[in-house]
PDB file of C-alpha atoms in Angstrom:
ATOM      1  CA  MET A  18       0.718   1.653   8.266  1.00 40.00           C
ATOM      2  CA  VAL A  19      -2.176   3.947   8.862  1.00 41.00           C
ATOM      3  CA  GLY A  20      -4.437   3.096  11.833  1.00 44.00           C
ATOM      4  CA  ALA A  21      -2.967   2.015  15.291  1.00 45.00           C
ATOM      5  CA  THR A  22      -3.045  -1.590  15.134  1.00 52.00           C
ATOM      6  CA  ALA A  23      -0.831  -4.145  13.543  1.00 55.00           C
ATOM      7  CA  PRO A  24      -0.355  -4.860  10.174  1.00 60.00           C
ATOM      8  CA  ARG A  25      -2.128  -8.067   8.698  1.00 75.00           C
ATOM      9  CA  ALA A  26       0.064 -11.205   8.032  1.00 86.00           C
ATOM     10  CA  VAL A  27      -0.340 -12.467   4.950  1.00 90.00           C
ATOM     11  CA  GLU A  28      -0.706 -16.326   4.074  1.00 93.00           C
ATOM     12  CA  MET A  29       0.705 -17.559   0.701  1.00 95.00           C
ATOM     13  CA  SER A  30       0.089 -21.038  -0.714  1.00 96.00           C
ATOM     14  CA  PHE A  31       1.514 -22.200  -3.420  1.00 96.00           C
ATOM     15  CA  THR A  32       3.315 -25.679  -5.250  1.00 94.00           C
ATOM     16  CA  LEU A  33       6.700 -25.912  -6.319  1.00 93.00           C
ATOM     17  CA  ASP A  34       7.763 -27.712  -9.370  1.00 91.00           C
ATOM     18  CA  ALA A  35      10.571 -29.425 -10.006  1.00 87.00           C
ATOM     19  CA  GLU A  36      12.828 -27.172  -9.944  1.00 88.00           C
ATOM     20  CA  GLY A  37      11.887 -25.474  -6.827  1.00 91.00           C
ATOM     21  CA  ARG A  38       9.874 -22.274  -8.453  1.00 94.00           C
ATOM     22  CA  PRO A  39       6.901 -21.685  -6.556  1.00 95.00           C
ATOM     23  CA  LEU A  40       3.698 -22.387  -8.885  1.00 96.00           C
ATOM     24  CA  GLY A  41       0.029 -21.518  -8.117  1.00 96.00           C
ATOM     25  CA  ILE A  42       1.386 -18.876  -5.601  1.00 97.00           C
ATOM     26  CA  SER A  43      -2.214 -17.086  -3.808  1.00 95.00           C
ATOM     27  CA  GLN A  44      -2.372 -14.489  -1.039  1.00 92.00           C
ATOM     28  CA  LYS A  45      -4.450 -13.915   1.542  1.00 88.00           C
ATOM     29  CA  GLU A  46      -4.719 -11.780   4.131  1.00 82.00           C
ATOM     30  CA  ILE A  47      -5.178 -13.061   8.180  1.00 78.00           C
ATOM     31  CA  THR A  48      -6.450 -10.987  10.703  1.00 65.00           C
ATOM     32  CA  ILE A  49      -4.349 -11.088  13.620  1.00 57.00           C
ATOM     33  CA  SER A  50      -5.833  -7.790  15.476  1.00 54.00           C
ATOM     34  CA  SER A  51      -8.783  -6.164  15.981  1.00 50.00           C
ATOM     35  CA  GLY A  52      -9.307  -2.754  14.260  1.00 50.00           C
ATOM     36  CA  TYR A  53      -8.217  -1.002  11.118  1.00 49.00           C
ATOM     37  CA  SER A  54      -4.477  -1.284   9.372  1.00 49.00           C
ATOM     38  CA  TYR A  55      -2.520  -1.478   6.528  1.00 50.00           C
ATOM     39  CA  SER A  56       0.010  -2.780   5.084  1.00 59.00           C
ATOM     40  CA  PRO A  57       1.123  -2.562   1.400  1.00 65.00           C
ATOM     41  CA  ASP A  58       1.788  -6.037  -0.082  1.00 76.00           C
ATOM     42  CA  THR A  59       1.199  -5.800  -3.986  1.00 85.00           C
ATOM     43  CA  ASP A  60       4.287  -6.734  -5.072  1.00 90.00           C
ATOM     44  CA  LEU A  61       4.880  -9.396  -2.348  1.00 92.00           C
ATOM     45  CA  ALA A  62       3.597 -12.445  -4.873  1.00 95.00           C
ATOM     46  CA  PRO A  63       5.597 -11.229  -7.669  1.00 96.00           C
ATOM     47  CA  ALA A  64       8.912 -11.435  -5.349  1.00 95.00           C
ATOM     48  CA  PHE A  65       7.846 -14.454  -3.979  1.00 96.00           C
ATOM     49  CA  SER A  66       7.772 -15.955  -7.347  1.00 96.00           C
ATOM     50  CA  LEU A  67      11.075 -15.479  -7.778  1.00 96.00           C
ATOM     51  CA  TRP A  68      12.387 -17.675  -4.969  1.00 95.00           C
ATOM     52  CA  ARG A  69      13.241 -21.371  -5.956  1.00 92.00           C
ATOM     53  CA  PHE A  70      13.404 -23.768  -2.705  1.00 89.00           C
ATOM     54  CA  ALA A  71      15.380 -27.278  -2.809  1.00 84.00           C
ATOM     55  CA  ASN A  72      14.716 -29.540  -5.588  1.00 72.00           C
ATOM     56  CA  GLY A  73      12.927 -32.819  -4.842  1.00 63.00           C
ATOM     57  CA  ARG A  74       9.578 -31.312  -3.812  1.00 72.00           C
ATOM     58  CA  SER A  75       7.403 -31.347  -6.573  1.00 76.00           C
ATOM     59  CA  GLY A  76       3.836 -31.032  -6.632  1.00 78.00           C
ATOM     60  CA  VAL A  77       3.678 -30.657  -2.593  1.00 83.00           C
ATOM     61  CA  ALA A  78       1.057 -27.768  -1.186  1.00 89.00           C
ATOM     62  CA  CYS A  79       2.917 -25.440   0.337  1.00 93.00           C
ATOM     63  CA  THR A  80       1.632 -22.167   2.979  1.00 94.00           C
ATOM     64  CA  MET A  81       4.063 -19.452   4.489  1.00 94.00           C
ATOM     65  CA  THR A  82       2.947 -16.453   6.585  1.00 93.00           C
ATOM     66  CA  PHE A  83       5.054 -13.207   6.078  1.00 91.00           C
ATOM     67  CA  THR A  84       4.018 -10.589   8.721  1.00 87.00           C
ATOM     68  CA  PRO A  85       5.102  -7.431   8.155  1.00 81.00           C
ATOM     69  CA  ARG A  86       6.532  -4.531  11.087  1.00 79.00           C
ATOM     70  CA  ALA A  87       6.300  -1.225  11.190  1.00 76.00           C
ATOM     71  CA  ARG A  88       8.625   1.392  11.984  1.00 78.00           C
ATOM     72  CA  PRO A  89       8.167   4.919  12.718  1.00 82.00           C
ATOM     73  CA  ILE A  90       9.511   7.457   9.481  1.00 81.00           C
ATOM     74  CA  ALA A  91      11.549   9.043  11.589  1.00 82.00           C
ATOM     75  CA  ASP A  92      13.115   6.067  12.885  1.00 85.00           C
ATOM     76  CA  VAL A  93      14.573   5.088   9.327  1.00 85.00           C
ATOM     77  CA  SER A  94      18.091   5.120   7.993  1.00 87.00           C
ATOM     78  CA  ASP A  95      18.395   7.634   5.377  1.00 86.00           C
ATOM     79  CA  ALA A  96      19.646   4.972   2.924  1.00 87.00           C
ATOM     80  CA  ASP A  97      16.242   2.904   3.546  1.00 87.00           C
ATOM     81  CA  ILE A  98      14.259   6.566   2.701  1.00 87.00           C
ATOM     82  CA  LEU A  99      16.207   6.954  -0.563  1.00 87.00           C
ATOM     83  CA  ARG A 100      16.068   3.128  -1.721  1.00 87.00           C
ATOM     84  CA  VAL A 101      12.473   3.142  -1.203  1.00 84.00           C
ATOM     85  CA  SER A 102      11.958   6.263  -3.172  1.00 82.00           C
ATOM     86  CA  ALA A 103      14.170   5.128  -6.332  1.00 84.00           C
ATOM     87  CA  LEU A 104      11.921   1.905  -6.220  1.00 84.00           C
ATOM     88  CA  ARG A 105       8.932   3.497  -6.096  1.00 76.00           C
ATOM     89  CA  ASP A 106       7.651   1.264  -3.755  1.00 70.00           C
ATOM     90  CA  THR A 107       5.271   4.206  -1.896  1.00 66.00           C
ATOM     91  CA  ALA A 108       2.203   5.600  -3.175  1.00 65.00           C
ATOM     92  CA  GLY A 109      -0.523   8.328  -1.612  1.00 64.00           C
ATOM     93  CA  SER A 110       0.168   9.517   1.933  1.00 66.00           C
ATOM     94  CA  ALA A 111       2.996   7.046   2.319  1.00 72.00           C
ATOM     95  CA  GLN A 112       4.858   8.447  -0.425  1.00 75.00           C
ATOM     96  CA  ARG A 113       4.403  12.140   0.812  1.00 79.00           C
ATOM     97  CA  ALA A 114       5.912  11.182   4.051  1.00 80.00           C
ATOM     98  CA  VAL A 115       8.870   9.638   2.164  1.00 80.00           C
ATOM     99  CA  PHE A 116       9.298  12.535   0.200  1.00 80.00           C
ATOM    100  CA  ASP A 117       8.960  15.261   3.290  1.00 82.00           C
ATOM    101  CA  ARG A 118      11.885  13.090   4.931  1.00 84.00           C
ATOM    102  CA  ILE A 119      13.879  13.589   1.530  1.00 83.00           C
ATOM    103  CA  ARG A 120      13.643  17.253   1.651  1.00 83.00           C
ATOM    104  CA  GLU A 121      15.524  17.193   5.021  1.00 83.00           C
ATOM    105  CA  ILE A 122      18.033  15.346   3.831  1.00 84.00           C
ATOM    106  CA  ASP A 123      18.456  15.849  -0.167  1.00 87.00           C
ATOM    107  CA  CYS A 124      20.990  18.866  -0.360  1.00 88.00           C
ATOM    108  CA  GLY A 125      21.202  19.820   3.343  1.00 81.00           C
ATOM    109  CA  GLY A 126      18.108  20.434   3.403  1.00 82.00           C
ATOM    110  CA  ALA A 127      18.810  23.342   1.058  1.00 82.00           C
ATOM    111  CA  ARG A 128      16.492  23.971  -1.988  1.00 79.00           C
ATOM    112  CA  ARG A 129      18.628  22.201  -4.967  1.00 76.00           C
ATOM    113  CA  PRO A 130      19.469  24.712  -7.708  1.00 81.00           C
ATOM    114  CA  GLN A 131      17.354  22.823 -11.067  1.00 87.00           C
ATOM    115  CA  PRO A 132      20.078  21.464 -13.620  1.00 91.00           C
ATOM    116  CA  LEU A 133      21.283  23.181 -16.659  1.00 94.00           C
ATOM    117  CA  LEU A 134      22.620  20.430 -17.781  1.00 94.00           C
ATOM    118  CA  ARG A 135      21.481  16.206 -17.049  1.00 93.00           C
ATOM    119  CA  ALA A 136      23.346  13.478 -17.691  1.00 94.00           C
ATOM    120  CA  TYR A 137      22.163   9.570 -17.911  1.00 94.00           C
ATOM    121  CA  PRO A 138      23.653   6.071 -17.979  1.00 95.00           C
ATOM    122  CA  ASP A 139      23.365   4.025 -21.354  1.00 94.00           C
ATOM    123  CA  ARG A 140      21.360   1.655 -20.364  1.00 92.00           C
ATOM    124  CA  ALA A 141      20.731  -0.808 -23.254  1.00 92.00           C
ATOM    125  CA  ARG A 142      24.615  -1.964 -22.551  1.00 93.00           C
ATOM    126  CA  LEU A 143      24.149  -2.534 -18.531  1.00 96.00           C
ATOM    127  CA  PRO A 144      23.267  -5.840 -17.730  1.00 96.00           C
ATOM    128  CA  ARG A 145      19.929  -6.523 -16.172  1.00 95.00           C
ATOM    129  CA  ASP A 146      18.184  -9.528 -13.285  1.00 94.00           C
ATOM    130  CA  PRO A 147      15.653 -10.968 -13.849  1.00 95.00           C
ATOM    131  CA  GLY A 148      12.259  -9.978 -12.220  1.00 95.00           C
ATOM    132  CA  SER A 149      14.609  -7.934  -9.738  1.00 94.00           C
ATOM    133  CA  PRO A 150      15.364  -4.183 -10.919  1.00 94.00           C
ATOM    134  CA  ALA A 151      18.261  -2.602  -9.916  1.00 95.00           C
ATOM    135  CA  TYR A 152      18.493   1.072  -8.489  1.00 95.00           C
ATOM    136  CA  THR A 153      21.168   3.343  -7.501  1.00 96.00           C
ATOM    137  CA  VAL A 154      21.302   6.465  -5.452  1.00 95.00           C
ATOM    138  CA  VAL A 155      24.233   8.596  -6.015  1.00 96.00           C
ATOM    139  CA  GLY A 156      25.603  11.355  -3.728  1.00 94.00           C
ATOM    140  CA  PHE A 157      27.164  14.584  -4.516  1.00 95.00           C
ATOM    141  CA  ASP A 158      28.037  17.957  -3.442  1.00 94.00           C
ATOM    142  CA  ILE A 159      28.074  21.330  -6.006  1.00 93.00           C
ATOM    143  CA  ASP A 160      30.385  23.840  -6.072  1.00 93.00           C
ATOM    144  CA  ALA A 161      29.983  27.868  -6.357  1.00 91.00           C
ATOM    145  CA  ASP A 162      30.896  26.890 -10.174  1.00 93.00           C
ATOM    146  CA  GLY A 163      27.669  24.670 -10.274  1.00 93.00           C
ATOM    147  CA  ILE A 164      29.802  21.361 -10.506  1.00 95.00           C
ATOM    148  CA  PRO A 165      29.298  18.259  -9.190  1.00 96.00           C
ATOM    149  CA  ALA A 166      31.848  17.280  -6.541  1.00 96.00           C
ATOM    150  CA  ARG A 167      32.649  14.458  -4.399  1.00 97.00           C
ATOM    151  CA  VAL A 168      30.665  12.024  -6.394  1.00 97.00           C
ATOM    152  CA  ALA A 169      29.793   8.299  -4.736  1.00 97.00           C
ATOM    153  CA  ILE A 170      27.383   5.728  -4.268  1.00 97.00           C
ATOM    154  CA  VAL A 171      25.166   6.531  -1.036  1.00 94.00           C
ATOM    155  CA  THR A 172      22.664   2.851  -1.759  1.00 94.00           C
ATOM    156  CA  SER A 173      21.758   0.312  -4.449  1.00 96.00           C
ATOM    157  CA  SER A 174      21.517  -2.988  -5.275  1.00 95.00           C
ATOM    158  CA  GLY A 175      24.895  -4.002  -5.874  1.00 95.00           C
ATOM    159  CA  ASN A 176      24.630  -3.488  -9.850  1.00 96.00           C
ATOM    160  CA  ALA A 177      27.997  -2.850  -9.783  1.00 97.00           C
ATOM    161  CA  ALA A 178      28.171  -2.064 -13.718  1.00 97.00           C
ATOM    162  CA  PHE A 179      24.804   0.251 -13.316  1.00 97.00           C
ATOM    163  CA  ASP A 180      27.045   2.133 -10.491  1.00 97.00           C
ATOM    164  CA  ARG A 181      29.636   3.046 -11.995  1.00 97.00           C
ATOM    165  CA  ALA A 182      27.550   4.336 -15.201  1.00 97.00           C
ATOM    166  CA  ALA A 183      25.617   6.349 -12.434  1.00 97.00           C
ATOM    167  CA  ILE A 184      28.568   8.053 -10.874  1.00 98.00           C
ATOM    168  CA  ASP A 185      29.881   9.260 -14.915  1.00 97.00           C
ATOM    169  CA  ALA A 186      25.987  10.615 -15.105  1.00 97.00           C
ATOM    170  CA  ALA A 187      26.024  12.646 -11.951  1.00 96.00           C
ATOM    171  CA  GLU A 188      29.556  13.857 -12.328  1.00 97.00           C
ATOM    172  CA  ARG A 189      28.517  15.080 -16.675  1.00 96.00           C
ATOM    173  CA  GLY A 190      26.015  17.473 -14.703  1.00 95.00           C
ATOM    174  CA  ARG A 191      26.028  20.863 -14.171  1.00 95.00           C
ATOM    175  CA  TYR A 192      23.792  23.474 -12.001  1.00 93.00           C
ATOM    176  CA  PRO A 193      23.959  27.490 -12.020  1.00 91.00           C
ATOM    177  CA  GLY A 194      26.926  29.287 -10.455  1.00 82.00           C
ATOM    178  CA  GLY A 195      26.269  30.662  -6.858  1.00 80.00           C
ATOM    179  CA  GLY A 196      25.958  29.182  -3.422  1.00 77.00           C
ATOM    180  CA  PRO A 197      27.320  25.560  -3.151  1.00 84.00           C
ATOM    181  CA  ARG A 198      25.027  22.797  -1.527  1.00 87.00           C
ATOM    182  CA  GLN A 199      26.308  19.511   0.239  1.00 90.00           C
ATOM    183  CA  ARG A 200      24.803  16.020   0.431  1.00 91.00           C
ATOM    184  CA  CYS A 201      22.515  16.165  -2.938  1.00 92.00           C
ATOM    185  CA  THR A 202      21.238  13.010  -4.198  1.00 93.00           C
ATOM    186  CA  ILE A 203      20.030  11.394  -7.600  1.00 92.00           C
ATOM    187  CA  PRO A 204      18.078   8.442  -8.205  1.00 92.00           C
ATOM    188  CA  MET A 205      18.025   6.131 -10.721  1.00 94.00           C
ATOM    189  CA  LEU A 206      16.586   3.090 -11.854  1.00 93.00           C
ATOM    190  CA  LEU A 207      17.238   0.078 -14.334  1.00 94.00           C
ATOM    191  CA  GLY A 208      14.497  -1.991 -15.254  1.00 93.00           C
ATOM    192  CA  PRO A 209      14.286  -6.071 -14.969  1.00 95.00           C
ATOM    193  CA  THR A 210      14.824  -8.964 -17.837  1.00 94.00           C
ATOM    194  CA  PRO A 211      11.894 -11.084 -18.255  1.00 96.00           C
ATOM    195  CA  VAL A 212      11.239 -13.651 -16.586  1.00 96.00           C
ATOM    196  CA  ALA A 213       9.717 -16.406 -18.757  1.00 96.00           C
ATOM    197  CA  ALA A 214       5.868 -18.289 -17.703  1.00 97.00           C
ATOM    198  CA  PRO A 215       6.165 -21.836 -16.651  1.00 96.00           C
ATOM    199  CA  PRO A 216       5.575 -24.278 -19.712  1.00 94.00           C
ATOM    200  CA  SER A 217       1.773 -23.763 -20.612  1.00 94.00           C
ATOM    201  CA  PRO A 218      -0.176 -27.021 -21.469  1.00 93.00           C
ATOM    202  CA  ASP A 219      -2.469 -27.244 -24.560  1.00 93.00           C
ATOM    203  CA  THR A 220      -6.306 -25.586 -24.600  1.00 92.00           C
ATOM    204  CA  ALA A 221      -7.694 -28.964 -26.196  1.00 91.00           C
ATOM    205  CA  SER A 222      -6.810 -31.002 -22.341  1.00 92.00           C
ATOM    206  CA  PHE A 223      -9.595 -28.572 -20.729  1.00 95.00           C
ATOM    207  CA  ARG A 224     -12.847 -28.779 -23.497  1.00 93.00           C
ATOM    208  CA  PRO A 225     -15.524 -30.275 -22.019  1.00 93.00           C
ATOM    209  CA  GLU A 226     -17.201 -33.408 -23.182  1.00 91.00           C
ATOM    210  CA  GLY A 227     -20.615 -32.333 -24.897  1.00 89.00           C
ATOM    211  CA  GLY A 228     -19.198 -28.509 -25.851  1.00 91.00           C
ATOM    212  CA  ASN A 229     -20.012 -27.604 -29.148  1.00 92.00           C
ATOM    213  CA  CYS A 230     -17.969 -24.109 -29.570  1.00 94.00           C
ATOM    214  CA  PRO A 231     -16.299 -23.714 -32.582  1.00 91.00           C
ATOM    215  CA  ASP A 232     -12.123 -24.197 -32.675  1.00 88.00           C
ATOM    216  CA  LYS A 233     -12.151 -20.840 -33.695  1.00 90.00           C
ATOM    217  CA  ILE A 234     -14.033 -17.976 -32.283  1.00 92.00           C
ATOM    218  CA  ASP A 235     -14.827 -14.413 -34.565  1.00 92.00           C
ATOM    219  CA  TRP A 236     -14.250 -12.217 -31.834  1.00 93.00           C
ATOM    220  CA  VAL A 237     -15.870  -8.960 -32.447  1.00 92.00           C
ATOM    221  CA  GLN A 238     -14.388  -6.574 -30.044  1.00 83.00           C
ATOM    222  CA  PRO A 239     -10.772  -8.176 -29.877  1.00 78.00           C
ATOM    223  CA  PHE A 240      -9.208  -8.657 -26.071  1.00 82.00           C
ATOM    224  CA  ALA A 241      -7.726  -5.861 -23.899  1.00 81.00           C
ATOM    225  CA  ARG A 242      -4.437  -7.049 -23.084  1.00 77.00           C
ATOM    226  CA  ASN A 243      -4.065  -5.535 -19.350  1.00 87.00           C
ATOM    227  CA  TYR A 244      -1.201  -6.835 -17.698  1.00 93.00           C
ATOM    228  CA  PRO A 245      -1.529  -7.779 -13.952  1.00 93.00           C
ATOM    229  CA  ASP A 246       0.623  -4.216 -12.645  1.00 91.00           C
ATOM    230  CA  ALA A 247       2.446  -5.951  -9.780  1.00 92.00           C
ATOM    231  CA  PHE A 248       3.702  -8.774 -12.331  1.00 95.00           C
ATOM    232  CA  ARG A 249       3.877  -6.223 -14.734  1.00 94.00           C
ATOM    233  CA  ARG A 250       6.527  -4.118 -12.753  1.00 91.00           C
ATOM    234  CA  ARG A 251       8.733  -7.070 -12.634  1.00 94.00           C
ATOM    235  CA  SER A 252       8.535  -8.438 -16.000  1.00 95.00           C
ATOM    236  CA  ILE A 253       7.169 -11.583 -14.884  1.00 97.00           C
ATOM    237  CA  GLU A 254       5.532 -13.412 -17.504  1.00 97.00           C
ATOM    238  CA  GLY A 255       2.448 -16.054 -17.363  1.00 97.00           C
ATOM    239  CA  TRP A 256      -0.691 -17.199 -18.467  1.00 97.00           C
ATOM    240  CA  ALA A 257      -4.275 -18.465 -18.084  1.00 97.00           C
ATOM    241  CA  VAL A 258      -6.948 -20.977 -19.454  1.00 97.00           C
ATOM    242  CA  ILE A 259      -9.942 -19.946 -18.915  1.00 97.00           C
ATOM    243  CA  GLY A 260     -13.151 -21.799 -19.555  1.00 97.00           C
ATOM    244  CA  PHE A 261     -16.664 -19.663 -20.648  1.00 97.00           C
ATOM    245  CA  ASP A 262     -20.258 -20.198 -22.739  1.00 96.00           C
ATOM    246  CA  LEU A 263     -20.798 -17.197 -25.182  1.00 96.00           C
ATOM    247  CA  ALA A 264     -24.545 -16.206 -25.576  1.00 96.00           C
ATOM    248  CA  PRO A 265     -26.501 -15.965 -29.239  1.00 96.00           C
ATOM    249  CA  TRP A 266     -25.863 -12.039 -29.347  1.00 96.00           C
ATOM    250  CA  GLY A 267     -21.883 -12.937 -28.498  1.00 94.00           C
ATOM    251  CA  THR A 268     -21.890 -12.112 -24.562  1.00 95.00           C
ATOM    252  CA  PRO A 269     -19.167 -15.396 -22.526  1.00 96.00           C
ATOM    253  CA  GLY A 270     -20.852 -16.146 -20.024  1.00 95.00           C
ATOM    254  CA  GLU A 271     -20.058 -18.800 -17.004  1.00 96.00           C
ATOM    255  CA  ILE A 272     -16.229 -17.700 -16.775  1.00 97.00           C
ATOM    256  CA  LYS A 273     -14.274 -19.732 -15.019  1.00 97.00           C
ATOM    257  CA  VAL A 274     -10.266 -19.787 -14.442  1.00 97.00           C
ATOM    258  CA  LEU A 275      -9.161 -23.275 -15.411  1.00 97.00           C
ATOM    259  CA  ALA A 276      -5.413 -22.785 -14.553  1.00 97.00           C
ATOM    260  CA  SER A 277      -3.000 -20.554 -14.470  1.00 97.00           C
ATOM    261  CA  GLU A 278       0.785 -19.649 -14.070  1.00 97.00           C
ATOM    262  CA  PRO A 279       2.805 -18.854 -11.988  1.00 97.00           C
ATOM    263  CA  ALA A 280      -0.063 -17.264  -9.247  1.00 97.00           C
ATOM    264  CA  GLN A 281      -3.423 -16.778  -9.638  1.00 96.00           C
ATOM    265  CA  ALA A 282      -2.936 -13.424 -10.180  1.00 96.00           C
ATOM    266  CA  PHE A 283      -3.028 -14.157 -14.164  1.00 97.00           C
ATOM    267  CA  GLY A 284      -6.314 -15.635 -14.305  1.00 97.00           C
ATOM    268  CA  GLN A 285      -8.118 -13.010 -12.574  1.00 96.00           C
ATOM    269  CA  GLN A 286      -6.641 -10.785 -14.985  1.00 96.00           C
ATOM    270  CA  ALA A 287      -7.036 -13.343 -18.567  1.00 96.00           C
ATOM    271  CA  ARG A 288     -11.023 -13.576 -16.354  1.00 96.00           C
ATOM    272  CA  SER A 289     -11.547 -10.074 -16.577  1.00 95.00           C
ATOM    273  CA  ILE A 290     -10.030  -9.799 -20.561  1.00 95.00           C
ATOM    274  CA  ILE A 291     -12.398 -12.399 -21.155  1.00 95.00           C
ATOM    275  CA  GLN A 292     -15.513 -10.954 -19.787  1.00 94.00           C
ATOM    276  CA  SER A 293     -15.256  -7.605 -21.521  1.00 93.00           C
ATOM    277  CA  ALA A 294     -14.712  -9.443 -24.953  1.00 94.00           C
ATOM    278  CA  ARG A 295     -17.168  -9.476 -27.353  1.00 94.00           C
ATOM    279  CA  ALA A 296     -18.106 -12.570 -30.142  1.00 94.00           C
ATOM    280  CA  LYS A 297     -19.596 -12.672 -33.649  1.00 94.00           C
ATOM    281  CA  PRO A 298     -23.425 -13.142 -33.052  1.00 94.00           C
ATOM    282  CA  SER A 299     -24.706 -16.424 -33.731  1.00 92.00           C
ATOM    283  CA  ALA A 300     -27.718 -18.735 -33.640  1.00 89.00           C
ATOM    284  CA  SER A 301     -27.475 -20.797 -30.860  1.00 89.00           C
ATOM    285  CA  GLY A 302     -23.967 -19.382 -28.776  1.00 92.00           C
ATOM    286  CA  ALA A 303     -21.626 -21.715 -27.829  1.00 95.00           C
ATOM    287  CA  ARG A 304     -20.768 -23.770 -24.920  1.00 95.00           C
ATOM    288  CA  GLY A 305     -17.282 -25.415 -23.416  1.00 95.00           C
ATOM    289  CA  CYS A 306     -15.448 -22.531 -25.223  1.00 95.00           C
ATOM    290  CA  VAL A 307     -11.567 -22.797 -23.777  1.00 96.00           C
ATOM    291  CA  ALA A 308      -8.928 -19.781 -24.580  1.00 95.00           C
ATOM    292  CA  LYS A 309      -5.765 -19.391 -22.899  1.00 95.00           C
ATOM    293  CA  ILE A 310      -4.125 -16.023 -22.638  1.00 94.00           C
ATOM    294  CA  ASN A 311      -0.842 -15.766 -22.256  1.00 95.00           C
ATOM    295  CA  PHE A 312       0.888 -12.613 -20.777  1.00 95.00           C
ATOM    296  CA  ARG A 313       4.286 -11.863 -22.192  1.00 94.00           C
ATOM    297  CA  MET A 314       6.789  -8.278 -21.629  1.00 92.00           C
ATOM    298  CA  PRO A 315       7.089  -6.572 -24.565  1.00 84.00           C
ATOM    299  CA  ALA A 316      11.220  -5.300 -25.238  1.00 68.00           C
ATOM    300  CA  VAL A 317      12.951  -3.502 -22.695  1.00 58.00           C
ATOM    301  CA  GLU A 318      12.600  -0.022 -23.200  1.00 51.00           C
ATOM    302  CA  SER A 319      15.030   2.279 -21.351  1.00 45.00           C
ATOM    303  CA  ALA A 320      12.889   5.165 -21.081  1.00 41.00           C
ATOM    304  CA  ASP A 321      10.825   3.694 -18.396  1.00 48.00           C
ATOM    305  CA  ASP A 322      13.148   3.451 -16.368  1.00 56.00           C
ATOM    306  CA  ASP A 323      13.743   6.741 -15.064  1.00 50.00           C
ATOM    307  CA  ALA A 324      13.166   7.761 -11.775  1.00 43.00           C
ATOM    308  CA  PRO A 325      11.726  11.205 -10.732  1.00 39.00           C
ATOM    309  CA  ALA A 326      13.996  13.239  -9.092  1.00 39.00           C
ATOM    310  CA  PHE A 327      13.743  13.817  -5.433  1.00 37.00           C
TER     311      PHE A 327
END
C-alpha cells in the first residue's frame, strides 16, 4: 500500500450463467476514505472469473465488494513473501521491498554463490490447472563441496507432481565449493492451461437495420491482436463484438462495444484494436459494421514458466 490511508474497496458487478460462471464482469473502485491510497487490483477480475457459484441463478445481476487489508511488510511471514515473489505479483516500489526482504532471509542473509549447474523440471510432463498458475519454492542448504543438501519445499500451491519435480531439479544443481550456505531458496512457476471463453453469438444478430457495411471488410492495416494482459497471465480466453462505422478513407468511427465476455476488459481491448485498424478507402464509407474479436491463448510454452531467481 502507498499512502497513509486505507486502500479503496473494489465493487465487482456480474451475472451468472446456468453453470454458475460469472459473466459480464466489471469492477470499479469505491472510495471508503479520504486521501490518497493504492492497492493493486489488476488480477482481481481475472481471478474472480474463475469462481463458480451454485447453479440455478442464471441471469441474475449481482455485485460483490472486495476490501483489501494492508499489513506492514515486516509483519508478513517468510512463506508469504516467497509466494508473492514466485508468482510475480508485485511491481515498482512494492517489488523492491519484497526483494529486499528476500535478501535478508535467503541463504541466511549471506551472498549465494552463482550456480555452476542449474536443473529445471520437465514442465511439459506436469499437470497444470486452468487459469491458476502453480508455484513452488524449494529450500536447501549448500555444503562445502557445492552440493545441495536437506532439500525441501518451503511453500507451494499444492501441485504435488510439480513439487516433486522441483525438488529433483534443485538436488541436481551444483555450486562452487567453499563456504557453506544455509536456507537458500529457488522459486519455480508453472503456467496454467487456458480457460475457454463462454459461447459467443452470431454477429449477424448485432447488425443494425439500414446499415450498408459489406459482409467482408478489406483491412489494409490488420488488427493488432493485443491481449488484455491480466487475463493473458491466467490464460483466460474471451471475445468481444464491436460495432462501428467506416469513413471513406477507411478510419473506423462511432466505435461501440456491443457485447463482451467473460469481462468488460475484453470489450475495452477489442475497441482499441478496431480503433487502430484501417480499412481500404471507399467512395462513401460504411455504416453499421460489426466485428467479433476472439482472444485465444497460444499453446503452452514451458519457457514462459521460469520465475526469476532470488
